[in-house]
mmCIF file of C-alpha atoms in Angstrom:
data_model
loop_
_atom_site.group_PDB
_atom_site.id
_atom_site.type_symbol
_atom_site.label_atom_id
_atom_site.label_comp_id
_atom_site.label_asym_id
_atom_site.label_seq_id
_atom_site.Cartn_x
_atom_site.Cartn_y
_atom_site.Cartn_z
ATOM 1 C CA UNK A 248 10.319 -8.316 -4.227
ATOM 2 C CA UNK A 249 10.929 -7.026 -7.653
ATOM 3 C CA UNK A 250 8.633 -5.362 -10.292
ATOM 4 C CA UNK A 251 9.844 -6.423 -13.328
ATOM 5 C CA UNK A 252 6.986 -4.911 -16.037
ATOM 6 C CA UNK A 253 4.344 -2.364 -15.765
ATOM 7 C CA UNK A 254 2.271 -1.719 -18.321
ATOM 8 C CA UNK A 255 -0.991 0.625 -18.146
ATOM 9 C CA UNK A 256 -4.006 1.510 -20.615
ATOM 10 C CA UNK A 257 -6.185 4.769 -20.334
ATOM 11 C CA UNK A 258 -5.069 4.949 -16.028
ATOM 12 C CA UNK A 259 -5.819 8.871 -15.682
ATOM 13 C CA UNK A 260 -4.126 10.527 -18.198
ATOM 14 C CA UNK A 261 -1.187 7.185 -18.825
ATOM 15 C CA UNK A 262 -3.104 6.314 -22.123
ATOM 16 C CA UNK A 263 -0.300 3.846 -23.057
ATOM 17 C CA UNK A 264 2.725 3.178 -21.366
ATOM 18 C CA UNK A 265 5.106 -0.244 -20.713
ATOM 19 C CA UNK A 266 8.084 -0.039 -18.742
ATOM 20 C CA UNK A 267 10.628 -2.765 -17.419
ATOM 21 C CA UNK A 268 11.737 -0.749 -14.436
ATOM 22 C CA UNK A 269 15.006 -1.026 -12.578
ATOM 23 C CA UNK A 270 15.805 -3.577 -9.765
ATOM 24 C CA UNK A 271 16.922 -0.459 -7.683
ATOM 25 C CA UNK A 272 15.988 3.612 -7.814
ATOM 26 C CA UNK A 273 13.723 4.692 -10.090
ATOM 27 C CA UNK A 274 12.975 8.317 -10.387
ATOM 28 C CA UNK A 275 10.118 10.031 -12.596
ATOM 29 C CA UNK A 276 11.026 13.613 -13.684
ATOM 30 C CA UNK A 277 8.662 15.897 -15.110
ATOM 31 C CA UNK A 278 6.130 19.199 -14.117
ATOM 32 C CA UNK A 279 3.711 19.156 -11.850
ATOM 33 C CA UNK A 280 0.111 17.460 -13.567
ATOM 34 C CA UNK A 281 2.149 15.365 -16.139
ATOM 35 C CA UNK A 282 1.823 12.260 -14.947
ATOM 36 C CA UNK A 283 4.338 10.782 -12.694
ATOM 37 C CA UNK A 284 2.034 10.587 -9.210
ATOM 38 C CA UNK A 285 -0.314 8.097 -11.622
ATOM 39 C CA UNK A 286 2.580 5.565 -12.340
ATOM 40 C CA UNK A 287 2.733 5.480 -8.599
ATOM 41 C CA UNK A 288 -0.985 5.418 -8.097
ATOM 42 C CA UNK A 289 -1.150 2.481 -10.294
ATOM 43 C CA UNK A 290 1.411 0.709 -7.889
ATOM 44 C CA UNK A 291 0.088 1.146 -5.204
ATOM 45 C CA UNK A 292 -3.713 0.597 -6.158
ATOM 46 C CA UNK A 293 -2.240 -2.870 -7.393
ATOM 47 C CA UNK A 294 -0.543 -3.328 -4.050
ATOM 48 C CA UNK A 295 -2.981 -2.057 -1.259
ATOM 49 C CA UNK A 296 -6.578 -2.047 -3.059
ATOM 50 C CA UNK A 297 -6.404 2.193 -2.271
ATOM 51 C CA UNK A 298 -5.617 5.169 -3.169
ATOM 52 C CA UNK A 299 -2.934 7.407 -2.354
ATOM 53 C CA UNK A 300 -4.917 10.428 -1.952
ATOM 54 C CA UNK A 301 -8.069 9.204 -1.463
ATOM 55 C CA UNK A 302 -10.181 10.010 -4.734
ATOM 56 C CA UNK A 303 -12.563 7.684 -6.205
ATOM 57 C CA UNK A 304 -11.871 4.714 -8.248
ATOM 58 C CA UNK A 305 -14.101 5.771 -10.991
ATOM 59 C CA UNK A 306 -11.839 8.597 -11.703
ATOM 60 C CA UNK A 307 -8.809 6.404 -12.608
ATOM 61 C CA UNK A 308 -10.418 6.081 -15.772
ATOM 62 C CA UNK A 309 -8.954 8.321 -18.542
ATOM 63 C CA UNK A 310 -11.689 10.718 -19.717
ATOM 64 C CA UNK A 311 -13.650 9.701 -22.438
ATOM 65 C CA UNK A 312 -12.990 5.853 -21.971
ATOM 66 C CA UNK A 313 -14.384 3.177 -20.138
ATOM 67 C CA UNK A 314 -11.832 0.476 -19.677
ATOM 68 C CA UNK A 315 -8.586 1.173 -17.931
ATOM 69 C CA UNK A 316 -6.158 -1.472 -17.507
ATOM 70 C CA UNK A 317 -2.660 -2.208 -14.970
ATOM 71 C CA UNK A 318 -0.749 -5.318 -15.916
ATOM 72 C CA UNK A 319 2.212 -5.491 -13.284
ATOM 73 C CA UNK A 320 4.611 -8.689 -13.681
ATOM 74 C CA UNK A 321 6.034 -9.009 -9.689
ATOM 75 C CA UNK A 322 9.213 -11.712 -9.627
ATOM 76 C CA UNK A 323 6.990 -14.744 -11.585
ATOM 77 C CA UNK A 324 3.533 -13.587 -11.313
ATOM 78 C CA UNK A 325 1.248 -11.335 -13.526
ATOM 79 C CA UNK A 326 -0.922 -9.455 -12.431
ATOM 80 C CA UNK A 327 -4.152 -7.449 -14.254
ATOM 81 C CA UNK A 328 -6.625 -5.467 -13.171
ATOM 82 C CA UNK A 329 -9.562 -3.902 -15.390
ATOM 83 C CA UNK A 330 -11.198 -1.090 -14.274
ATOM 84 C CA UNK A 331 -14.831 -1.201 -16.041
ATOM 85 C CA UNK A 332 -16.058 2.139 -15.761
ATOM 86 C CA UNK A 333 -19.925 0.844 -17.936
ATOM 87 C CA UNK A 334 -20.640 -2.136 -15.605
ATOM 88 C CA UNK A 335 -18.716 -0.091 -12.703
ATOM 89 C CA UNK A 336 -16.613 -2.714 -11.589
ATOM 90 C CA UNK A 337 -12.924 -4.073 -11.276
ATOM 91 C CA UNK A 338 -11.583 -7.196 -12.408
ATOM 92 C CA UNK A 339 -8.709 -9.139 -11.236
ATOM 93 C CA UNK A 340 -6.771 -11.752 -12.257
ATOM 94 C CA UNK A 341 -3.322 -13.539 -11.154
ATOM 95 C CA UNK A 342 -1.621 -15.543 -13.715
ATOM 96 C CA UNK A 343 -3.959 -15.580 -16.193
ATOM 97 C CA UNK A 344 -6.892 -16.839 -13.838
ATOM 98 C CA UNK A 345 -9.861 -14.769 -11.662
ATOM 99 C CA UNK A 346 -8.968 -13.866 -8.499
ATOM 100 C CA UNK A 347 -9.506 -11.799 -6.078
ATOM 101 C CA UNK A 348 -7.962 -8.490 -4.789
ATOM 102 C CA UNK A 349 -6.616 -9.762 -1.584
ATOM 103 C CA UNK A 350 -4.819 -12.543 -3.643
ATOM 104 C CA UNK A 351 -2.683 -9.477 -5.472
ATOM 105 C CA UNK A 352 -1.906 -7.743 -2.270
ATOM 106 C CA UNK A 353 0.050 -10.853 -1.282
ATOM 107 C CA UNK A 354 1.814 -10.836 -4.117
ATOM 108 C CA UNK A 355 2.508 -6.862 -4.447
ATOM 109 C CA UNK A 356 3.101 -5.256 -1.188
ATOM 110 C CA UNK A 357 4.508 -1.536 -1.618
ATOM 111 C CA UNK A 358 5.118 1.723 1.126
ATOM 112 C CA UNK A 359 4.244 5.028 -0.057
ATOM 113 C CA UNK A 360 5.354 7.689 1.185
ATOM 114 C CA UNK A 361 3.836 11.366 -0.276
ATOM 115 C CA UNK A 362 4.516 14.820 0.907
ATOM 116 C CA UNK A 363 0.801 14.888 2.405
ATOM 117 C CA UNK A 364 2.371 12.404 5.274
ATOM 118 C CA UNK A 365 4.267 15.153 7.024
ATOM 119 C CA UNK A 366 1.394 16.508 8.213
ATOM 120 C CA UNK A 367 0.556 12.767 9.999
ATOM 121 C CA UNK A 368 2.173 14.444 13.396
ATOM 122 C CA UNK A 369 0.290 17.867 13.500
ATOM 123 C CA UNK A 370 -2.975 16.909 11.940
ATOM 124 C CA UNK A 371 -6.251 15.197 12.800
ATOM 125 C CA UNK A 372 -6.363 11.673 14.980
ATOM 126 C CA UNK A 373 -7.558 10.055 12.118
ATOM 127 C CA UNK A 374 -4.783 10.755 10.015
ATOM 128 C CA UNK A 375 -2.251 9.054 12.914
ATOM 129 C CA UNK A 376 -4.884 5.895 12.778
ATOM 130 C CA UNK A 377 -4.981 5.566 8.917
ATOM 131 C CA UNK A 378 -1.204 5.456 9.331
ATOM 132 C CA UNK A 379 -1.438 2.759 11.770
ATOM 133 C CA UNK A 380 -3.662 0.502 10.816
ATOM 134 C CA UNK A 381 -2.184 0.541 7.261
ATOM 135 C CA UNK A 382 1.307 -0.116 8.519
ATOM 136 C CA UNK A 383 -0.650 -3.117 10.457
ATOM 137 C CA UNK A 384 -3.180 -4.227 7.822
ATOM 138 C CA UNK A 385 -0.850 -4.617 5.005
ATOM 139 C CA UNK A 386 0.983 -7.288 7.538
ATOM 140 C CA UNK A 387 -1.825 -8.954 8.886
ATOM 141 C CA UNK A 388 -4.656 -10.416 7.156
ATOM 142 C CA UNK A 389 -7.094 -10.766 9.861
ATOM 143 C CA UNK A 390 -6.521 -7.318 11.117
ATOM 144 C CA UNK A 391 -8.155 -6.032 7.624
ATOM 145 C CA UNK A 392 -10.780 -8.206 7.891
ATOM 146 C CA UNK A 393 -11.896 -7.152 11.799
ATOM 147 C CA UNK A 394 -10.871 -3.080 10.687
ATOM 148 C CA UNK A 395 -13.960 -3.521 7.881
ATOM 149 C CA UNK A 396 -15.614 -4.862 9.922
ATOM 150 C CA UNK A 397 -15.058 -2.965 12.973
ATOM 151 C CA UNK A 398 -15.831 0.148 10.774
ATOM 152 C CA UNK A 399 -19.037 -1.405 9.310
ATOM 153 C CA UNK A 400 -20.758 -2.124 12.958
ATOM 154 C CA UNK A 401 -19.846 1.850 14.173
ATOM 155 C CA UNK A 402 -21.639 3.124 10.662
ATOM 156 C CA UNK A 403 -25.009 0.640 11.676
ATOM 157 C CA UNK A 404 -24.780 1.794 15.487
ATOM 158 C CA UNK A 405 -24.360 5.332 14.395
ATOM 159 C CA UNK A 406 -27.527 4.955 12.214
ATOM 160 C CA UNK A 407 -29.494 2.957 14.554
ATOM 161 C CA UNK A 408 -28.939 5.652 17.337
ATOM 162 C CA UNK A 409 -30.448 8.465 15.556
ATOM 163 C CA UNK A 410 -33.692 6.285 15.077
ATOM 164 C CA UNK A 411 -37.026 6.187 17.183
ATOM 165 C CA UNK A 412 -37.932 4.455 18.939
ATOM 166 C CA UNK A 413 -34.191 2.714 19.741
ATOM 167 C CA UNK A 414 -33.877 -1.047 18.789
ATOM 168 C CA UNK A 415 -32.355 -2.002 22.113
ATOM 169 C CA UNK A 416 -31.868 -5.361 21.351
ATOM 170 C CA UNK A 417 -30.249 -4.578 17.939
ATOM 171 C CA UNK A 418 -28.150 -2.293 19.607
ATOM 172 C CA UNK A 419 -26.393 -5.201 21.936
ATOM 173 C CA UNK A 420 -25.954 -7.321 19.357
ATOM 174 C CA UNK A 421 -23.624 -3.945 17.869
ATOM 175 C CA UNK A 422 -21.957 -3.482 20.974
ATOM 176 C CA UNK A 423 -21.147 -6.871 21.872
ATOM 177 C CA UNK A 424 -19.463 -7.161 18.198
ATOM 178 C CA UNK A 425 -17.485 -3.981 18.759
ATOM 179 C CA UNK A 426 -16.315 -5.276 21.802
ATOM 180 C CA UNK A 427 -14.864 -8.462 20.412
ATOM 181 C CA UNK A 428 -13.248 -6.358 17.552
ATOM 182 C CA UNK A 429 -12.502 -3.308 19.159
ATOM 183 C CA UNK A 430 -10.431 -5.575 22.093
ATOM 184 C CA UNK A 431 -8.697 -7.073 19.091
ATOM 185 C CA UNK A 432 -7.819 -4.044 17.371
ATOM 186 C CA UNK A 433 -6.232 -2.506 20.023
ATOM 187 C CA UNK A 434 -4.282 -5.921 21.233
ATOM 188 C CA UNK A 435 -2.572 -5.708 17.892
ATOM 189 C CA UNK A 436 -2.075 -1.737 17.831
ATOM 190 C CA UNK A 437 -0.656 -2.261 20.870
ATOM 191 C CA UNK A 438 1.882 -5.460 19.971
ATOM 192 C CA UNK A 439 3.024 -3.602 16.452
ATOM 193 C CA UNK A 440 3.911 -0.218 18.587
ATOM 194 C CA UNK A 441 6.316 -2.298 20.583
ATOM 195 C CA UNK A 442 7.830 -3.209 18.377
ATOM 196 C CA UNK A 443 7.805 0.120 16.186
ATOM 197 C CA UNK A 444 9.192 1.873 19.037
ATOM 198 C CA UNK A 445 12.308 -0.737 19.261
ATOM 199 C CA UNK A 446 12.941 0.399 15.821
ATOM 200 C CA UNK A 447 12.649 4.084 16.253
ATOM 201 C CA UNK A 448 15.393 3.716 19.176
ATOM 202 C CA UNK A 449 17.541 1.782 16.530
ATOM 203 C CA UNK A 450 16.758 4.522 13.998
ATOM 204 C CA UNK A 451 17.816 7.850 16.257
ATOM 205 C CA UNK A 452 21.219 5.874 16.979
ATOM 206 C CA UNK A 453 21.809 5.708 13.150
ATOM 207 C CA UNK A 454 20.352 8.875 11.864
ATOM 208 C CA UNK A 455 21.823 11.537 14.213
ATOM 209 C CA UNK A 456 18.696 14.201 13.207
ATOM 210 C CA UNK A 457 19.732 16.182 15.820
ATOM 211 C CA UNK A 458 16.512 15.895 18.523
ATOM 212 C CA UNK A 459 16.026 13.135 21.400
ATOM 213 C CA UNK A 460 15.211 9.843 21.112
ATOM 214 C CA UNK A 461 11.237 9.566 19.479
ATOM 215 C CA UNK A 462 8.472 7.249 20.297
ATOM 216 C CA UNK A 463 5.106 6.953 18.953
ATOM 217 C CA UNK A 464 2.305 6.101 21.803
ATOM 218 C CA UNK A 465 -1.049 5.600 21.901
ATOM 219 C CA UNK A 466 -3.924 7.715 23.801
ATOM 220 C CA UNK A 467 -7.017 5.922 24.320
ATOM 221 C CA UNK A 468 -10.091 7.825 24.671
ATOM 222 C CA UNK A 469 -11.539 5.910 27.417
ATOM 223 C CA UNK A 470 -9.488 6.846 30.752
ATOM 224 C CA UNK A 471 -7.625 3.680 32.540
ATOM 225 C CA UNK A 472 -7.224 1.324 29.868
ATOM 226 C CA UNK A 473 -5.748 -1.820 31.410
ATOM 227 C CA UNK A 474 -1.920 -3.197 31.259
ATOM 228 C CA UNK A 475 -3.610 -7.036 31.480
ATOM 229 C CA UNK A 476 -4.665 -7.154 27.497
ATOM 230 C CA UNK A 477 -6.960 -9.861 28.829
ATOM 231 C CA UNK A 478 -8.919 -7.112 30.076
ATOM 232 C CA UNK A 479 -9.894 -4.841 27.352
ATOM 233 C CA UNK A 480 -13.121 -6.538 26.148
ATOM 234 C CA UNK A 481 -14.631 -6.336 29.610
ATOM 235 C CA UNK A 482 -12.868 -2.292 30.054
ATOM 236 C CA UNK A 483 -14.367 -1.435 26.785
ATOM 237 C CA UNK A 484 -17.924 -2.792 28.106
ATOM 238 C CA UNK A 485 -17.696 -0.841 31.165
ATOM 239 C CA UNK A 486 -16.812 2.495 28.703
ATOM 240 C CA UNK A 487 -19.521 1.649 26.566
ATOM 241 C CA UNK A 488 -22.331 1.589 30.051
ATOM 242 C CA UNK A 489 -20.642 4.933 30.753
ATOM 243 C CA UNK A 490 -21.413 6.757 27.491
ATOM 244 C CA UNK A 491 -24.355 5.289 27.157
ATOM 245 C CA UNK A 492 -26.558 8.383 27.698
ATOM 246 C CA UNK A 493 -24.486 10.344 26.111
ATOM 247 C CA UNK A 494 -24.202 8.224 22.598
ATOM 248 C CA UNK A 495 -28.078 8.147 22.656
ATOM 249 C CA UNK A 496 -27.832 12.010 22.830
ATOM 250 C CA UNK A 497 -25.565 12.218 20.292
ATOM 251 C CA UNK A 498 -26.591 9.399 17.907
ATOM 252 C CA UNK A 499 -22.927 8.725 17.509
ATOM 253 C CA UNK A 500 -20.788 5.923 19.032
ATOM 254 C CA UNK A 501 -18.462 7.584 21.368
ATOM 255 C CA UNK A 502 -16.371 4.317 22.542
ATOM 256 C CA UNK A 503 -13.559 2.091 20.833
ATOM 257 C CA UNK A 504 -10.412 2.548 18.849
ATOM 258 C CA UNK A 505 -11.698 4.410 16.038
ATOM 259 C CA UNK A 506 -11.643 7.633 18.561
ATOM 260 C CA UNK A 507 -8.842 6.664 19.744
ATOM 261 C CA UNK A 508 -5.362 8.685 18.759
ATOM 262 C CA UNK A 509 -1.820 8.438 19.122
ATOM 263 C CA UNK A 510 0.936 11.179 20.062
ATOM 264 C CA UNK A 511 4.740 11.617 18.606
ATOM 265 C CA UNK A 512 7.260 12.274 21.833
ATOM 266 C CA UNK A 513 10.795 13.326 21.898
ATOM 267 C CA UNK A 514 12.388 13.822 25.439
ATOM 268 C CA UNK A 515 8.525 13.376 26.070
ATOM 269 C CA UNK A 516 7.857 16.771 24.612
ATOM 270 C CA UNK A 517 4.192 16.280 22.618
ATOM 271 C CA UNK A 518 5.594 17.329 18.977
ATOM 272 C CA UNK A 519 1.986 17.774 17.533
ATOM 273 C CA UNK A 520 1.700 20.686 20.519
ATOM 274 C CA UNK A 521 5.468 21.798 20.575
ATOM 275 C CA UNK A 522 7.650 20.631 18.177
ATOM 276 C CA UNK A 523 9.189 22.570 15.531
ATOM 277 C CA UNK A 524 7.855 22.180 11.785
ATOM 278 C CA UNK A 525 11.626 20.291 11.175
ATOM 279 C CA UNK A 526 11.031 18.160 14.407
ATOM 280 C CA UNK A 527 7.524 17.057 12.949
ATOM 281 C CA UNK A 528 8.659 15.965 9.767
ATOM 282 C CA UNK A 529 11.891 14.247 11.329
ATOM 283 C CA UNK A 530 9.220 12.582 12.814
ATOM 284 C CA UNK A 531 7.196 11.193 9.891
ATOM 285 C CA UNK A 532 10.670 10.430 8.130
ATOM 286 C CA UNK A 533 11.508 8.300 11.002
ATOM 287 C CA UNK A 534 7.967 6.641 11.367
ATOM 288 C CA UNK A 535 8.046 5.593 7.911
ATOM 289 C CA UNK A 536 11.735 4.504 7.832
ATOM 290 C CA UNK A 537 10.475 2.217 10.955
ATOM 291 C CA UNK A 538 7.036 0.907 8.829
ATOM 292 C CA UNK A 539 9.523 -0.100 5.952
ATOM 293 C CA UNK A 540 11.662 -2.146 7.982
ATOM 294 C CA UNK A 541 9.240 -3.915 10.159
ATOM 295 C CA UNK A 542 7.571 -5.005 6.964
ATOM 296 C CA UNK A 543 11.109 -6.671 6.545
ATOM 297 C CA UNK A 544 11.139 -8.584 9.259
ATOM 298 C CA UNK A 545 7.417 -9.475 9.110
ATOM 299 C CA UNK A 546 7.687 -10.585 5.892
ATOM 300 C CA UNK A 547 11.201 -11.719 5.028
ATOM 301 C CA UNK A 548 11.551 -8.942 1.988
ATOM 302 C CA UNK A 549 11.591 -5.339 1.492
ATOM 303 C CA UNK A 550 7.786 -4.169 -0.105
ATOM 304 C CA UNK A 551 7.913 -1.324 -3.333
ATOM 305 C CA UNK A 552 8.862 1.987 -1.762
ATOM 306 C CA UNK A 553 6.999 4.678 -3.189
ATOM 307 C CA UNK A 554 8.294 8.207 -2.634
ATOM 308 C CA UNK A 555 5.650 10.800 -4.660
ATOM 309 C CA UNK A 556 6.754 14.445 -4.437
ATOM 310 C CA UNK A 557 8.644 13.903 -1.239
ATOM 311 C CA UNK A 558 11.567 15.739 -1.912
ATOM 312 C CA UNK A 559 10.147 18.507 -2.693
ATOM 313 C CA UNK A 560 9.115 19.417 0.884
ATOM 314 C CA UNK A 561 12.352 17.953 2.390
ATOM 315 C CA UNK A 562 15.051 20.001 3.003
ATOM 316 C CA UNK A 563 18.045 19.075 1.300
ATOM 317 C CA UNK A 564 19.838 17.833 4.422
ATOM 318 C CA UNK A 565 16.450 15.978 5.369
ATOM 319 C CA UNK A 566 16.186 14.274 2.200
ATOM 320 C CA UNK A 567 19.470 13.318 1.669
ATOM 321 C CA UNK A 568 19.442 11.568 5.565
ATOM 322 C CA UNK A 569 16.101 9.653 4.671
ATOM 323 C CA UNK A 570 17.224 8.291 1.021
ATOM 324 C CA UNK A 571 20.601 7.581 2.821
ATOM 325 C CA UNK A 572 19.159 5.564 5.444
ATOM 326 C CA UNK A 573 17.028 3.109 3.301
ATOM 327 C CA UNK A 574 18.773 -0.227 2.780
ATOM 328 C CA UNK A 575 20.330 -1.681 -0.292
ATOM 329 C CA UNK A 576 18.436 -4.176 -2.246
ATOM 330 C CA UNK A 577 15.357 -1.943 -2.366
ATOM 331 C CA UNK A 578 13.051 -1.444 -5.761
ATOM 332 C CA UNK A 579 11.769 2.356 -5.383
ATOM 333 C CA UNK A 580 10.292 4.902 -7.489
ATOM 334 C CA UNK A 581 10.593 8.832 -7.099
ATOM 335 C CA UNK A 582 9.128 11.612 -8.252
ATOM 336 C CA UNK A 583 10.469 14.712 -8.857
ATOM 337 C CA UNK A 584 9.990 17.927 -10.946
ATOM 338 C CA UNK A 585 13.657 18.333 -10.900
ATOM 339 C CA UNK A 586 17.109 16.860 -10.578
ATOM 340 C CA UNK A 587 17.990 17.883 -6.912
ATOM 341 C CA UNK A 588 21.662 16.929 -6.089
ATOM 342 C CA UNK A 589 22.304 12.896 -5.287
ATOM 343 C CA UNK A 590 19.452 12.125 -7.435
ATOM 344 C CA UNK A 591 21.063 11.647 -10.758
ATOM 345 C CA UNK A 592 24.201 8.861 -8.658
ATOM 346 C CA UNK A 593 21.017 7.310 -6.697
ATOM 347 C CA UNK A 594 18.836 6.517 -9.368
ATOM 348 C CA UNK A 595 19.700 3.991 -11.741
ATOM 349 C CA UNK A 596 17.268 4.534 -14.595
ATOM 350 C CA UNK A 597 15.587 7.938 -15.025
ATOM 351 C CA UNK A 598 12.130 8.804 -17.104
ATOM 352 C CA UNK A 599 10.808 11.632 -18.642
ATOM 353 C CA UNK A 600 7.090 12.083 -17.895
ATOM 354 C CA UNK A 601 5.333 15.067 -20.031
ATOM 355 C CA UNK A 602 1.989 14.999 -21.041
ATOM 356 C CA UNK A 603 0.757 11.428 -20.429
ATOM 357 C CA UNK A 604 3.933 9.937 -22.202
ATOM 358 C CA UNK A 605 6.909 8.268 -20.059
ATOM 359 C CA UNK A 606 9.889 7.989 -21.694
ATOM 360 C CA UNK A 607 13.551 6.585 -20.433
ATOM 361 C CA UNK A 608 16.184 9.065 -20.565
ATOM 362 C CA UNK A 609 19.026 8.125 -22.700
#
């Protein structure tokens, strides 16, 4: 996969900048607040429909206007998206012709991978699920589609339970949906950590980081889930008549995998609870080493890598071990607010960001 042209209009504070990137490294140099993390915003909002740190879409607009604009040109297709800020919507096309956002994601598939990851291992559960079920979602079509869903039915329960009197029929007709979905969510969680895990085995043979062997596993909030997959639509019924009382007390649902979490091990040792702040952040580098080449082999072809204002929390020895483990034949873009050593022989084109404007360095 190769991203030939970007071109932006008024995206933050990018008021106009085109750029026919490098097939391999490269890296965006500049201060803090000039610019570069919006280059890779604009990637990746292209790519995954989100994003990176979470803000809201309205504010990719530059101030004062209310168009913004990403043209990206991916091996043969072009892509466009207009951000209307006055009718407060976004409009995409492929190739010239409407389409829709889902249609771009198949086209543009990119892995970011920002310094607020490293705190994926010591943080909140949800963190360690949004990790998760992007890894899986970007590869899997249906899985977005059940996830929305999935989410959509816990918001209506969670409403419906703080009302009066309780809708009881209403609230089967929830339950019996988050059953199907929840079962399938967790079936594929499940399947994808398999094969993660082979990978992180591969990975701790190659890297040589110094700690045991890691493994990523997941910890169900409902006690005795079941080996049979078969069984985890009738398992997560029987959880759901357990908490019953207690979900009516609470007017929240209590049941299914968006409470469940998952737990980084090395020699078994719980790293969240134990490991060192190196050994947690070995962890993440490993995790998303593993995401980047399962989305290989799922998909035939490397996706974008994205690396915003990674290196700065890296340690030199870290950093230099994670850029030297990625494959050849990968288009990525960095961010940095200074040439660190092996940056100027890795990347093969270099820009100057500074005030909005993104230059090439001669």
């Amino acid at each position: 996969m190769r991203l030939r042209r970007i071109a932006l209009r008024n995206f933050r504070n990018l008021r106009a900048v085109e750029l026919l990137p490098a097939g391999g490294y490269n890296l965006l140099l500049g201060p803090n607040g000039a610019g570069k993390s919006n280059l890779c915003e604009a990637i990746y909002f292209a790519a995954r429909g989100e994003l990176l740190k979470g803000e809201r879409q309205r504010e990719l607009i530059a101030w004062g206007e209310t168009l913004a604009l990403i043209e990206l040109e991916v091996d043969e297709d072009r892509l466009r998206i207009v951000l209307d800020g006055a009718a407060q919507v976004k409009r995409v096309e492929l190739n010239g012709k409407p389409a829709r956002a889902a249609q771009l994601q198949e086209r543009l598939q990119a892995v970011a991978f920002t310094a607020d990851e490293l705190q994926i291992a010591k943080g909140e559960p949800q963190a360690r699920r949004a990790f998760l079920d992007g890894a899986i979602g970007q590869l899997d079509r249906e899985y977005r589609y059940r996830s929305r869903r999935y989410e959509e039915i816990v918001r209506r329960k969670n409403a419906l339970l703080r009302q009066e009197p309780l809708n009881e029929e209403l609230l089967a007709v929830y339950e019996d949906e988050l059953v199907e979905h929840g079962a399938f969510l967790i079936t594929r969680r499940l399947t994808y950590l398999e094969e993660f895990n082979r990978e992180l085995e591969s990975l701790h043979a190659r890297l040589r980081l110094g700690m045991g062997p890691l493994r990523l596993d997941y910890l169900s909030s409902l006690p005795g889930m079941p080996r049979d997959r078969r069984e985890l639509g009738g398992w997560l019924s029987r959880g759901l008549a357990a908490k019953a009382a207690e979900e009516r007390r609470r007017g929240l649902a209590l049941v299914g995998p968006h409470r469940d979490d998952l737990q980084f091990t090395s020699n078994s040792v719980d790293l969240r609870k134990f490991g060192s702040q190196g050994e947690q952040r070995a962890a993440i580098v490993q995790a998303k080493l593993a995401q980047f080449e399962l989305h290989r082999r799922r998909v035939g072809q490397y996706p974008i890598l994205i690396l915003d204002d990674l290196l700065s929390e890296l340690d030199p020895r870290a950093g230099q071990l994670f850029l030297g483990a990625l494959p050849s034949g990968v288009q990525a873009f960095l961010t940095a607010t200074e040439m660190r050593p092996g940056l100027s022989e890795l990347a093969e084109r270099v820009y100057l960001v500074d005030g909005g404007e993104i230059k090439e360095r001669a």
